[in-house]
């Protein structure tokens, strides 16, 4: 039977720590760390994510502003707004919510954000820094996973770590962070032959696939640590991860639930990055 890694409780503990540091920063400088979030269009999931980010900022004392732009906004206009925010010394963090409408090239937008204000850590400079192990910011979801492991007393050193999914936002940086902590990392993806032969070897399994019940009990070994990054909406409106929680719970030594596992940590790491950005800039 597994220990359930309570992302909500761990997240709340970290947010309390961040709130204390934000209060100290604000007392010292006379202004609070600040984050500007840009959202283009009205994708319902993005609207929810952005509202959650705003609420979390308020909760810890970070000043936040949301710039809402219509779906037909041109790339040049967005670039102009980002340029203004880059130059504005009162803005510490800039986040452009993805995905963007198709007339806007995401790569151009990410490249336009000042790397020192890039609290998503998506820029080439910040991804390169992560590769080299010399970074100020980490992408929020993989950073949240590492915090969950650290605060649950789970060491990565020497472990067989299997990451499923190779996205720039989760899979690739996740593999890098596990490697930095001396894990032996395998990255699996849609073209992987015999996925089960890999997952069965995993001491730590991180799944970022986006398919409900993708990881079943027969695919994992006894004592595995399972981190479920999946967010899947079922027909009945319920939220579930990639993992058959009930089945895997019996075999795992530790497992994250969905909801209440990795999800709350992602926003918490954004707060941490915004505080780091404010400190670095002042
Ligand atoms: N859309 C889904 N996840 C993210 C994220 O972590 N950052 C941004 N900017 N957009 C997202």
PDB file of C-alpha atoms and ligand atoms in Angstrom:
ATOM      1  CA  UNK A   1       0.000   0.000   0.000  1.00  0.00           C
ATOM      2  CA  UNK A   2       1.275   3.371  -0.965  1.00  0.00           C
ATOM      3  CA  UNK A   3       1.914   6.590   0.890  1.00  0.00           C
ATOM      4  CA  UNK A   4      -0.239   9.214  -0.794  1.00  0.00           C
ATOM      5  CA  UNK A   5       1.868  12.251  -1.645  1.00  0.00           C
ATOM      6  CA  UNK A   6      -0.405  15.122  -0.654  1.00  0.00           C
ATOM      7  CA  UNK A   7       0.381  17.887  -3.154  1.00  0.00           C
ATOM      8  CA  UNK A   8      -2.231  20.164  -1.630  1.00  0.00           C
ATOM      9  CA  UNK A   9      -0.692  20.017   1.851  1.00  0.00           C
ATOM     10  CA  UNK A  10       2.896  20.323   0.577  1.00  0.00           C
ATOM     11  CA  UNK A  11       1.856  23.178  -1.681  1.00  0.00           C
ATOM     12  CA  UNK A  12       0.161  24.989   1.189  1.00  0.00           C
ATOM     13  CA  UNK A  13       3.288  24.613   3.337  1.00  0.00           C
ATOM     14  CA  UNK A  14       5.494  26.067   0.558  1.00  0.00           C
ATOM     15  CA  UNK A  15       3.029  28.921  -0.065  1.00  0.00           C
ATOM     16  CA  UNK A  16       3.258  29.850   3.631  1.00  0.00           C
ATOM     17  CA  UNK A  17       7.052  29.939   3.319  1.00  0.00           C
ATOM     18  CA  UNK A  18       6.820  32.056   0.154  1.00  0.00           C
ATOM     19  CA  UNK A  19       4.342  34.436   1.826  1.00  0.00           C
ATOM     20  CA  UNK A  20       6.853  35.053   4.625  1.00  0.00           C
ATOM     21  CA  UNK A  21       9.634  35.752   2.133  1.00  0.00           C
ATOM     22  CA  UNK A  22       7.357  38.023   0.078  1.00  0.00           C
ATOM     23  CA  UNK A  23       6.462  39.986   3.222  1.00  0.00           C
ATOM     24  CA  UNK A  24      10.163  40.398   4.063  1.00  0.00           C
ATOM     25  CA  UNK A  25      10.938  41.495   0.483  1.00  0.00           C
ATOM     26  CA  UNK A  26       8.068  43.992   0.505  1.00  0.00           C
ATOM     27  CA  UNK A  27       9.104  45.430   3.890  1.00  0.00           C
ATOM     28  CA  UNK A  28      12.693  45.844   2.693  1.00  0.00           C
ATOM     29  CA  UNK A  29      11.980  47.367  -0.728  1.00  0.00           C
ATOM     30  CA  UNK A  30       8.690  49.173  -0.171  1.00  0.00           C
ATOM     31  CA  UNK A  31       7.018  47.322  -3.051  1.00  0.00           C
ATOM     32  CA  UNK A  32       5.819  43.761  -3.618  1.00  0.00           C
ATOM     33  CA  UNK A  33       7.143  41.309  -6.248  1.00  0.00           C
ATOM     34  CA  UNK A  34       4.949  41.563  -9.334  1.00  0.00           C
ATOM     35  CA  UNK A  35       3.750  39.229 -12.055  1.00  0.00           C
ATOM     36  CA  UNK A  36       1.997  40.113 -15.300  1.00  0.00           C
ATOM     37  CA  UNK A  37       0.067  37.344 -17.052  1.00  0.00           C
ATOM     38  CA  UNK A  38      -1.056  37.769 -20.644  1.00  0.00           C
ATOM     39  CA  UNK A  39      -3.926  35.708 -21.993  1.00  0.00           C
ATOM     40  CA  UNK A  40      -4.978  35.871 -25.632  1.00  0.00           C
ATOM     41  CA  UNK A  41      -8.465  34.649 -26.549  1.00  0.00           C
ATOM     42  CA  UNK A  42     -10.999  32.889 -24.388  1.00  0.00           C
ATOM     43  CA  UNK A  43      -9.962  29.233 -24.103  1.00  0.00           C
ATOM     44  CA  UNK A  44     -11.959  28.077 -21.027  1.00  0.00           C
ATOM     45  CA  UNK A  45      -9.140  25.927 -19.533  1.00  0.00           C
ATOM     46  CA  UNK A  46      -6.646  28.794 -19.905  1.00  0.00           C
ATOM     47  CA  UNK A  47      -9.124  31.182 -18.261  1.00  0.00           C
ATOM     48  CA  UNK A  48      -9.312  28.866 -15.231  1.00  0.00           C
ATOM     49  CA  UNK A  49      -5.505  28.460 -15.045  1.00  0.00           C
ATOM     50  CA  UNK A  50      -4.978  32.227 -15.209  1.00  0.00           C
ATOM     51  CA  UNK A  51      -7.585  32.904 -12.524  1.00  0.00           C
ATOM     52  CA  UNK A  52      -5.886  30.312 -10.284  1.00  0.00           C
ATOM     53  CA  UNK A  53      -2.535  32.020 -10.806  1.00  0.00           C
ATOM     54  CA  UNK A  54      -4.032  35.410  -9.894  1.00  0.00           C
ATOM     55  CA  UNK A  55      -5.695  34.000  -6.754  1.00  0.00           C
ATOM     56  CA  UNK A  56      -2.456  32.328  -5.642  1.00  0.00           C
ATOM     57  CA  UNK A  57      -0.496  35.574  -6.123  1.00  0.00           C
ATOM     58  CA  UNK A  58      -2.960  37.482  -3.941  1.00  0.00           C
ATOM     59  CA  UNK A  59      -2.761  34.744  -1.296  1.00  0.00           C
ATOM     60  CA  UNK A  60       1.028  35.178  -0.842  1.00  0.00           C
ATOM     61  CA  UNK A  61       1.205  38.962  -1.333  1.00  0.00           C
ATOM     62  CA  UNK A  62       2.532  39.034  -4.906  1.00  0.00           C
ATOM     63  CA  UNK A  63       1.083  41.855  -7.021  1.00  0.00           C
ATOM     64  CA  UNK A  64      -0.474  40.461 -10.176  1.00  0.00           C
ATOM     65  CA  UNK A  65      -1.980  41.916 -13.283  1.00  0.00           C
ATOM     66  CA  UNK A  66      -3.773  40.085 -16.071  1.00  0.00           C
ATOM     67  CA  UNK A  67      -3.720  41.505 -19.574  1.00  0.00           C
ATOM     68  CA  UNK A  68      -6.614  40.039 -21.545  1.00  0.00           C
ATOM     69  CA  UNK A  69      -6.325  40.329 -25.315  1.00  0.00           C
ATOM     70  CA  UNK A  70      -8.857  39.339 -27.999  1.00  0.00           C
ATOM     71  CA  UNK A  71      -8.350  36.070 -29.939  1.00  0.00           C
ATOM     72  CA  UNK A  72      -7.592  38.008 -33.151  1.00  0.00           C
ATOM     73  CA  UNK A  73      -4.617  39.882 -31.643  1.00  0.00           C
ATOM     74  CA  UNK A  74      -1.691  40.029 -34.092  1.00  0.00           C
ATOM     75  CA  UNK A  75       1.782  38.799 -33.162  1.00  0.00           C
ATOM     76  CA  UNK A  76       3.297  42.272 -33.643  1.00  0.00           C
ATOM     77  CA  UNK A  77       0.903  43.754 -31.110  1.00  0.00           C
ATOM     78  CA  UNK A  78       1.709  41.097 -28.520  1.00  0.00           C
ATOM     79  CA  UNK A  79       5.437  41.609 -29.125  1.00  0.00           C
ATOM     80  CA  UNK A  80       4.980  45.336 -28.522  1.00  0.00           C
ATOM     81  CA  UNK A  81       3.228  44.703 -25.213  1.00  0.00           C
ATOM     82  CA  UNK A  82       5.982  42.286 -24.117  1.00  0.00           C
ATOM     83  CA  UNK A  83       8.630  44.861 -25.050  1.00  0.00           C
ATOM     84  CA  UNK A  84       6.891  47.404 -22.816  1.00  0.00           C
ATOM     85  CA  UNK A  85       6.755  44.925 -19.910  1.00  0.00           C
ATOM     86  CA  UNK A  86      10.438  44.013 -20.408  1.00  0.00           C
ATOM     87  CA  UNK A  87      11.353  47.695 -20.033  1.00  0.00           C
ATOM     88  CA  UNK A  88       9.056  48.326 -17.060  1.00  0.00           C
ATOM     89  CA  UNK A  89      11.179  48.002 -13.905  1.00  0.00           C
ATOM     90  CA  UNK A  90       8.072  47.575 -11.748  1.00  0.00           C
ATOM     91  CA  UNK A  91       7.285  44.222 -13.453  1.00  0.00           C
ATOM     92  CA  UNK A  92       9.360  41.273 -12.192  1.00  0.00           C
ATOM     93  CA  UNK A  93       7.730  38.333 -13.963  1.00  0.00           C
ATOM     94  CA  UNK A  94       6.016  37.931 -17.337  1.00  0.00           C
ATOM     95  CA  UNK A  95       3.953  34.886 -18.309  1.00  0.00           C
ATOM     96  CA  UNK A  96       2.154  34.445 -21.604  1.00  0.00           C
ATOM     97  CA  UNK A  97      -0.457  31.731 -21.188  1.00  0.00           C
ATOM     98  CA  UNK A  98      -0.195  28.980 -23.801  1.00  0.00           C
ATOM     99  CA  UNK A  99      -1.586  27.857 -26.181  1.00  0.00           C
ATOM    100  CA  UNK A 100      -1.787  30.997 -28.328  1.00  0.00           C
ATOM    101  CA  UNK A 101      -4.103  31.524 -31.337  1.00  0.00           C
ATOM    102  CA  UNK A 102      -2.610  30.169 -34.559  1.00  0.00           C
ATOM    103  CA  UNK A 103      -1.700  33.538 -36.103  1.00  0.00           C
ATOM    104  CA  UNK A 104       0.866  33.986 -33.304  1.00  0.00           C
ATOM    105  CA  UNK A 105       4.140  32.036 -33.335  1.00  0.00           C
ATOM    106  CA  UNK A 106       4.736  30.785 -29.785  1.00  0.00           C
ATOM    107  CA  UNK A 107       8.492  30.523 -30.264  1.00  0.00           C
ATOM    108  CA  UNK A 108       8.737  34.214 -31.221  1.00  0.00           C
ATOM    109  CA  UNK A 109       6.737  35.189 -28.151  1.00  0.00           C
ATOM    110  CA  UNK A 110       8.781  33.079 -25.727  1.00  0.00           C
ATOM    111  CA  UNK A 111      11.997  34.440 -27.279  1.00  0.00           C
ATOM    112  CA  UNK A 112      10.790  38.032 -26.794  1.00  0.00           C
ATOM    113  CA  UNK A 113      10.390  37.752 -23.007  1.00  0.00           C
ATOM    114  CA  UNK A 114      13.411  39.031 -21.059  1.00  0.00           C
ATOM    115  CA  UNK A 115      15.013  35.793 -19.687  1.00  0.00           C
ATOM    116  CA  UNK A 116      15.294  37.465 -16.273  1.00  0.00           C
ATOM    117  CA  UNK A 117      11.498  37.902 -16.238  1.00  0.00           C
ATOM    118  CA  UNK A 118      10.757  34.510 -17.836  1.00  0.00           C
ATOM    119  CA  UNK A 119       9.079  32.879 -14.814  1.00  0.00           C
ATOM    120  CA  UNK A 120       7.934  29.902 -16.947  1.00  0.00           C
ATOM    121  CA  UNK A 121      11.623  29.189 -17.769  1.00  0.00           C
ATOM    122  CA  UNK A 122      10.659  28.461 -21.377  1.00  0.00           C
ATOM    123  CA  UNK A 123      13.215  30.748 -23.085  1.00  0.00           C
ATOM    124  CA  UNK A 124      16.240  29.286 -24.873  1.00  0.00           C
ATOM    125  CA  UNK A 125      18.529  30.966 -22.343  1.00  0.00           C
ATOM    126  CA  UNK A 126      16.720  29.431 -19.382  1.00  0.00           C
ATOM    127  CA  UNK A 127      16.349  25.978 -20.986  1.00  0.00           C
ATOM    128  CA  UNK A 128      20.087  26.068 -21.805  1.00  0.00           C
ATOM    129  CA  UNK A 129      20.857  27.004 -18.207  1.00  0.00           C
ATOM    130  CA  UNK A 130      18.800  24.048 -16.977  1.00  0.00           C
ATOM    131  CA  UNK A 131      20.764  21.730 -19.284  1.00  0.00           C
ATOM    132  CA  UNK A 132      24.013  23.082 -17.795  1.00  0.00           C
ATOM    133  CA  UNK A 133      22.710  22.828 -14.222  1.00  0.00           C
ATOM    134  CA  UNK A 134      23.186  26.591 -13.661  1.00  0.00           C
ATOM    135  CA  UNK A 135      19.727  28.092 -13.354  1.00  0.00           C
ATOM    136  CA  UNK A 136      17.618  30.667 -11.508  1.00  0.00           C
ATOM    137  CA  UNK A 137      14.229  29.440 -12.714  1.00  0.00           C
ATOM    138  CA  UNK A 138      12.885  25.972 -13.400  1.00  0.00           C
ATOM    139  CA  UNK A 139       9.741  25.192 -15.407  1.00  0.00           C
ATOM    140  CA  UNK A 140       6.939  25.039 -12.872  1.00  0.00           C
ATOM    141  CA  UNK A 141       5.653  21.476 -13.309  1.00  0.00           C
ATOM    142  CA  UNK A 142       9.002  19.592 -13.199  1.00  0.00           C
ATOM    143  CA  UNK A 143      10.141  21.860 -10.354  1.00  0.00           C
ATOM    144  CA  UNK A 144       6.927  20.986  -8.503  1.00  0.00           C
ATOM    145  CA  UNK A 145       7.577  17.260  -8.991  1.00  0.00           C
ATOM    146  CA  UNK A 146      11.095  17.599  -7.538  1.00  0.00           C
ATOM    147  CA  UNK A 147       9.700  19.461  -4.505  1.00  0.00           C
ATOM    148  CA  UNK A 148       7.137  16.693  -3.952  1.00  0.00           C
ATOM    149  CA  UNK A 149       9.938  14.095  -3.964  1.00  0.00           C
ATOM    150  CA  UNK A 150      12.213  16.158  -1.678  1.00  0.00           C
ATOM    151  CA  UNK A 151       9.500  16.927   0.843  1.00  0.00           C
ATOM    152  CA  UNK A 152       8.340  13.305   0.894  1.00  0.00           C
ATOM    153  CA  UNK A 153      11.874  12.127   1.737  1.00  0.00           C
ATOM    154  CA  UNK A 154      12.295  10.300  -1.600  1.00  0.00           C
ATOM    155  CA  UNK A 155      15.853  10.306  -2.921  1.00  0.00           C
ATOM    156  CA  UNK A 156      16.517  10.126  -6.665  1.00  0.00           C
ATOM    157  CA  UNK A 157      20.212   9.187  -6.419  1.00  0.00           C
ATOM    158  CA  UNK A 158      20.957   5.914  -8.232  1.00  0.00           C
ATOM    159  CA  UNK A 159      17.278   5.208  -8.918  1.00  0.00           C
ATOM    160  CA  UNK A 160      15.888   4.031 -12.246  1.00  0.00           C
ATOM    161  CA  UNK A 161      13.654   6.941 -13.268  1.00  0.00           C
ATOM    162  CA  UNK A 162      11.268   6.522 -16.190  1.00  0.00           C
ATOM    163  CA  UNK A 163       9.631   9.633 -17.637  1.00  0.00           C
ATOM    164  CA  UNK A 164       6.787   9.132 -20.102  1.00  0.00           C
ATOM    165  CA  UNK A 165       6.338  12.118 -22.402  1.00  0.00           C
ATOM    166  CA  UNK A 166       9.007  14.308 -24.005  1.00  0.00           C
ATOM    167  CA  UNK A 167       7.397  17.761 -24.126  1.00  0.00           C
ATOM    168  CA  UNK A 168       9.488  20.904 -23.724  1.00  0.00           C
ATOM    169  CA  UNK A 169       7.315  21.935 -20.756  1.00  0.00           C
ATOM    170  CA  UNK A 170       7.374  18.676 -18.759  1.00  0.00           C
ATOM    171  CA  UNK A 171       9.178  15.583 -20.097  1.00  0.00           C
ATOM    172  CA  UNK A 172      12.508  17.035 -21.267  1.00  0.00           C
ATOM    173  CA  UNK A 173      13.195  19.323 -18.275  1.00  0.00           C
ATOM    174  CA  UNK A 174      11.895  16.603 -15.920  1.00  0.00           C
ATOM    175  CA  UNK A 175      14.492  14.166 -17.271  1.00  0.00           C
ATOM    176  CA  UNK A 176      17.198  16.798 -16.823  1.00  0.00           C
ATOM    177  CA  UNK A 177      16.286  17.537 -13.191  1.00  0.00           C
ATOM    178  CA  UNK A 178      16.223  13.825 -12.307  1.00  0.00           C
ATOM    179  CA  UNK A 179      19.625  13.465 -13.964  1.00  0.00           C
ATOM    180  CA  UNK A 180      20.991  16.434 -11.968  1.00  0.00           C
ATOM    181  CA  UNK A 181      20.090  14.452  -8.843  1.00  0.00           C
ATOM    182  CA  UNK A 182      21.904  11.349 -10.112  1.00  0.00           C
ATOM    183  CA  UNK A 183      18.914   9.344 -11.275  1.00  0.00           C
ATOM    184  CA  UNK A 184      19.356   6.945 -14.201  1.00  0.00           C
ATOM    185  CA  UNK A 185      16.772   8.353 -16.566  1.00  0.00           C
ATOM    186  CA  UNK A 186      14.838   6.794 -19.442  1.00  0.00           C
ATOM    187  CA  UNK A 187      12.491   8.989 -21.477  1.00  0.00           C
ATOM    188  CA  UNK A 188       9.658   7.103 -23.190  1.00  0.00           C
ATOM    189  CA  UNK A 189       7.361   8.539 -25.847  1.00  0.00           C
ATOM    190  CA  UNK A 190       4.856   7.633 -28.555  1.00  0.00           C
ATOM    191  CA  UNK A 191       7.482   5.769 -30.619  1.00  0.00           C
ATOM    192  CA  UNK A 192       8.889   3.752 -27.700  1.00  0.00           C
ATOM    193  CA  UNK A 193       8.955  -0.008 -28.354  1.00  0.00           C
ATOM    194  CA  UNK A 194       7.552  -2.126 -25.526  1.00  0.00           C
ATOM    195  CA  UNK A 195       6.761   0.645 -23.037  1.00  0.00           C
ATOM    196  CA  UNK A 196       5.969  -1.898 -20.330  1.00  0.00           C
ATOM    197  CA  UNK A 197       9.523  -3.279 -20.332  1.00  0.00           C
ATOM    198  CA  UNK A 198      10.655   0.220 -19.316  1.00  0.00           C
ATOM    199  CA  UNK A 199       7.930   1.035 -16.806  1.00  0.00           C
ATOM    200  CA  UNK A 200       8.440  -2.322 -15.049  1.00  0.00           C
ATOM    201  CA  UNK A 201      12.033  -1.327 -14.284  1.00  0.00           C
ATOM    202  CA  UNK A 202      11.103   2.074 -12.831  1.00  0.00           C
ATOM    203  CA  UNK A 203      11.876   2.931  -9.206  1.00  0.00           C
ATOM    204  CA  UNK A 204      10.388   6.370  -9.934  1.00  0.00           C
ATOM    205  CA  UNK A 205       7.792   6.679 -12.700  1.00  0.00           C
ATOM    206  CA  UNK A 206       6.687  10.106 -13.954  1.00  0.00           C
ATOM    207  CA  UNK A 207       3.766  10.010 -16.361  1.00  0.00           C
ATOM    208  CA  UNK A 208       2.928  13.020 -18.517  1.00  0.00           C
ATOM    209  CA  UNK A 209       0.839  11.487 -21.262  1.00  0.00           C
ATOM    210  CA  UNK A 210      -2.681  12.928 -21.101  1.00  0.00           C
ATOM    211  CA  UNK A 211      -4.630   9.636 -21.257  1.00  0.00           C
ATOM    212  CA  UNK A 212      -6.787   8.351 -18.406  1.00  0.00           C
ATOM    213  CA  UNK A 213      -5.893   4.848 -17.115  1.00  0.00           C
ATOM    214  CA  UNK A 214      -2.775   4.754 -19.300  1.00  0.00           C
ATOM    215  CA  UNK A 215      -0.624   3.304 -16.491  1.00  0.00           C
ATOM    216  CA  UNK A 216      -2.084   0.122 -15.041  1.00  0.00           C
ATOM    217  CA  UNK A 217      -0.929  -2.058 -12.122  1.00  0.00           C
ATOM    218  CA  UNK A 218       0.581  -4.734 -14.409  1.00  0.00           C
ATOM    219  CA  UNK A 219       2.998  -2.084 -15.794  1.00  0.00           C
ATOM    220  CA  UNK A 220       4.697  -1.219 -12.479  1.00  0.00           C
ATOM    221  CA  UNK A 221       6.803  -3.108  -9.976  1.00  0.00           C
ATOM    222  CA  UNK A 222       6.304  -3.401  -6.227  1.00  0.00           C
ATOM    223  CA  UNK A 223       7.602  -0.384  -4.329  1.00  0.00           C
ATOM    224  CA  UNK A 224       7.559   2.050  -7.265  1.00  0.00           C
ATOM    225  CA  UNK A 225       7.094   5.797  -6.646  1.00  0.00           C
ATOM    226  CA  UNK A 226       4.464   7.079  -9.088  1.00  0.00           C
ATOM    227  CA  UNK A 227       4.158  10.749 -10.014  1.00  0.00           C
ATOM    228  CA  UNK A 228       1.080  11.425 -12.134  1.00  0.00           C
ATOM    229  CA  UNK A 229       1.338  14.648 -14.145  1.00  0.00           C
ATOM    230  CA  UNK A 230      -1.718  13.878 -16.297  1.00  0.00           C
ATOM    231  CA  UNK A 231      -4.801  16.097 -16.211  1.00  0.00           C
ATOM    232  CA  UNK A 232      -7.673  14.380 -17.996  1.00  0.00           C
ATOM    233  CA  UNK A 233     -11.306  15.491 -18.007  1.00  0.00           C
ATOM    234  CA  UNK A 234     -13.725  12.560 -17.990  1.00  0.00           C
ATOM    235  CA  UNK A 235     -17.177  12.642 -19.608  1.00  0.00           C
ATOM    236  CA  UNK A 236     -18.835  12.953 -16.181  1.00  0.00           C
ATOM    237  CA  UNK A 237     -16.834  16.139 -15.536  1.00  0.00           C
ATOM    238  CA  UNK A 238     -14.424  14.460 -13.115  1.00  0.00           C
ATOM    239  CA  UNK A 239     -10.697  15.082 -13.265  1.00  0.00           C
ATOM    240  CA  UNK A 240      -8.284  12.146 -13.431  1.00  0.00           C
ATOM    241  CA  UNK A 241      -4.611  11.543 -14.113  1.00  0.00           C
ATOM    242  CA  UNK A 242      -2.792   9.042 -16.372  1.00  0.00           C
ATOM    243  CA  UNK A 243      -2.602   6.375 -13.699  1.00  0.00           C
ATOM    244  CA  UNK A 244      -5.133   3.744 -12.595  1.00  0.00           C
ATOM    245  CA  UNK A 245      -4.836   4.988  -9.023  1.00  0.00           C
ATOM    246  CA  UNK A 246      -6.766   2.193  -7.287  1.00  0.00           C
ATOM    247  CA  UNK A 247      -4.806  -0.595  -8.995  1.00  0.00           C
ATOM    248  CA  UNK A 248      -1.362   1.003  -8.683  1.00  0.00           C
ATOM    249  CA  UNK A 249      -1.950   2.119  -5.095  1.00  0.00           C
ATOM    250  CA  UNK A 250      -1.602  -1.524  -3.941  1.00  0.00           C
ATOM    251  CA  UNK A 251       1.861  -1.931  -5.500  1.00  0.00           C
ATOM    252  CA  UNK A 252       3.428   1.523  -5.157  1.00  0.00           C
ATOM    253  CA  UNK A 253       5.395   2.748  -2.137  1.00  0.00           C
ATOM    254  CA  UNK A 254       4.240   6.325  -2.870  1.00  0.00           C
ATOM    255  CA  UNK A 255       1.815   7.851  -5.353  1.00  0.00           C
ATOM    256  CA  UNK A 256       0.394  11.283  -6.213  1.00  0.00           C
ATOM    257  CA  UNK A 257      -3.394  11.610  -6.561  1.00  0.00           C
ATOM    258  CA  UNK A 258      -5.187  13.633  -9.246  1.00  0.00           C
ATOM    259  CA  UNK A 259      -6.493  16.114  -8.292  1.00  0.00           C
ATOM    260  CA  UNK A 260      -4.382  17.177  -5.320  1.00  0.00           C
ATOM    261  CA  UNK A 261      -0.957  15.936  -6.434  1.00  0.00           C
ATOM    262  CA  UNK A 262       1.234  17.724  -8.966  1.00  0.00           C
ATOM    263  CA  UNK A 263      -1.420  20.294  -9.982  1.00  0.00           C
ATOM    264  CA  UNK A 264      -1.264  22.612  -6.942  1.00  0.00           C
ATOM    265  CA  UNK A 265       2.551  22.500  -7.054  1.00  0.00           C
ATOM    266  CA  UNK A 266       2.725  23.994 -10.552  1.00  0.00           C
ATOM    267  CA  UNK A 267       1.186  27.301  -9.480  1.00  0.00           C
ATOM    268  CA  UNK A 268       3.239  27.272  -6.271  1.00  0.00           C
ATOM    269  CA  UNK A 269       6.462  27.046  -8.290  1.00  0.00           C
ATOM    270  CA  UNK A 270       5.315  30.025 -10.376  1.00  0.00           C
ATOM    271  CA  UNK A 271       5.037  32.043  -7.144  1.00  0.00           C
ATOM    272  CA  UNK A 272       8.526  30.902  -6.174  1.00  0.00           C
ATOM    273  CA  UNK A 273       9.941  31.906  -9.579  1.00  0.00           C
ATOM    274  CA  UNK A 274       8.297  35.340  -9.351  1.00  0.00           C
ATOM    275  CA  UNK A 275       9.857  35.913  -5.933  1.00  0.00           C
ATOM    276  CA  UNK A 276      13.254  34.760  -7.267  1.00  0.00           C
ATOM    277  CA  UNK A 277      12.910  37.145 -10.242  1.00  0.00           C
ATOM    278  CA  UNK A 278      12.101  40.071  -7.928  1.00  0.00           C
ATOM    279  CA  UNK A 279      15.098  39.297  -5.723  1.00  0.00           C
ATOM    280  CA  UNK A 280      17.472  38.947  -8.681  1.00  0.00           C
ATOM    281  CA  UNK A 281      16.302  42.253 -10.173  1.00  0.00           C
ATOM    282  CA  UNK A 282      16.631  44.167  -6.912  1.00  0.00           C
TER     283      UNK A 282
HETATM  284  N1  LIG B   1      -0.357  26.380 -20.522  1.00  0.00           N
HETATM  285  C1  LIG B   1      -0.402  25.178 -19.878  1.00  0.00           C
HETATM  286  N2  LIG B   1       0.588  25.108 -18.963  1.00  0.00           N
HETATM  287  C2  LIG B   1       1.268  26.275 -19.038  1.00  0.00           C
HETATM  288  C3  LIG B   1       2.390  26.794 -18.323  1.00  0.00           C
HETATM  289  O1  LIG B   1       2.985  26.156 -17.453  1.00  0.00           O
HETATM  290  N3  LIG B   1       2.775  28.048 -18.687  1.00  0.00           N
HETATM  291  C4  LIG B   1       2.158  28.756 -19.664  1.00  0.00           C
HETATM  292  N4  LIG B   1       2.631  29.965 -19.958  1.00  0.00           N
HETATM  293  N5  LIG B   1       1.115  28.301 -20.332  1.00  0.00           N
HETATM  294  C5  LIG B   1       0.679  27.068 -20.019  1.00  0.00           C
END
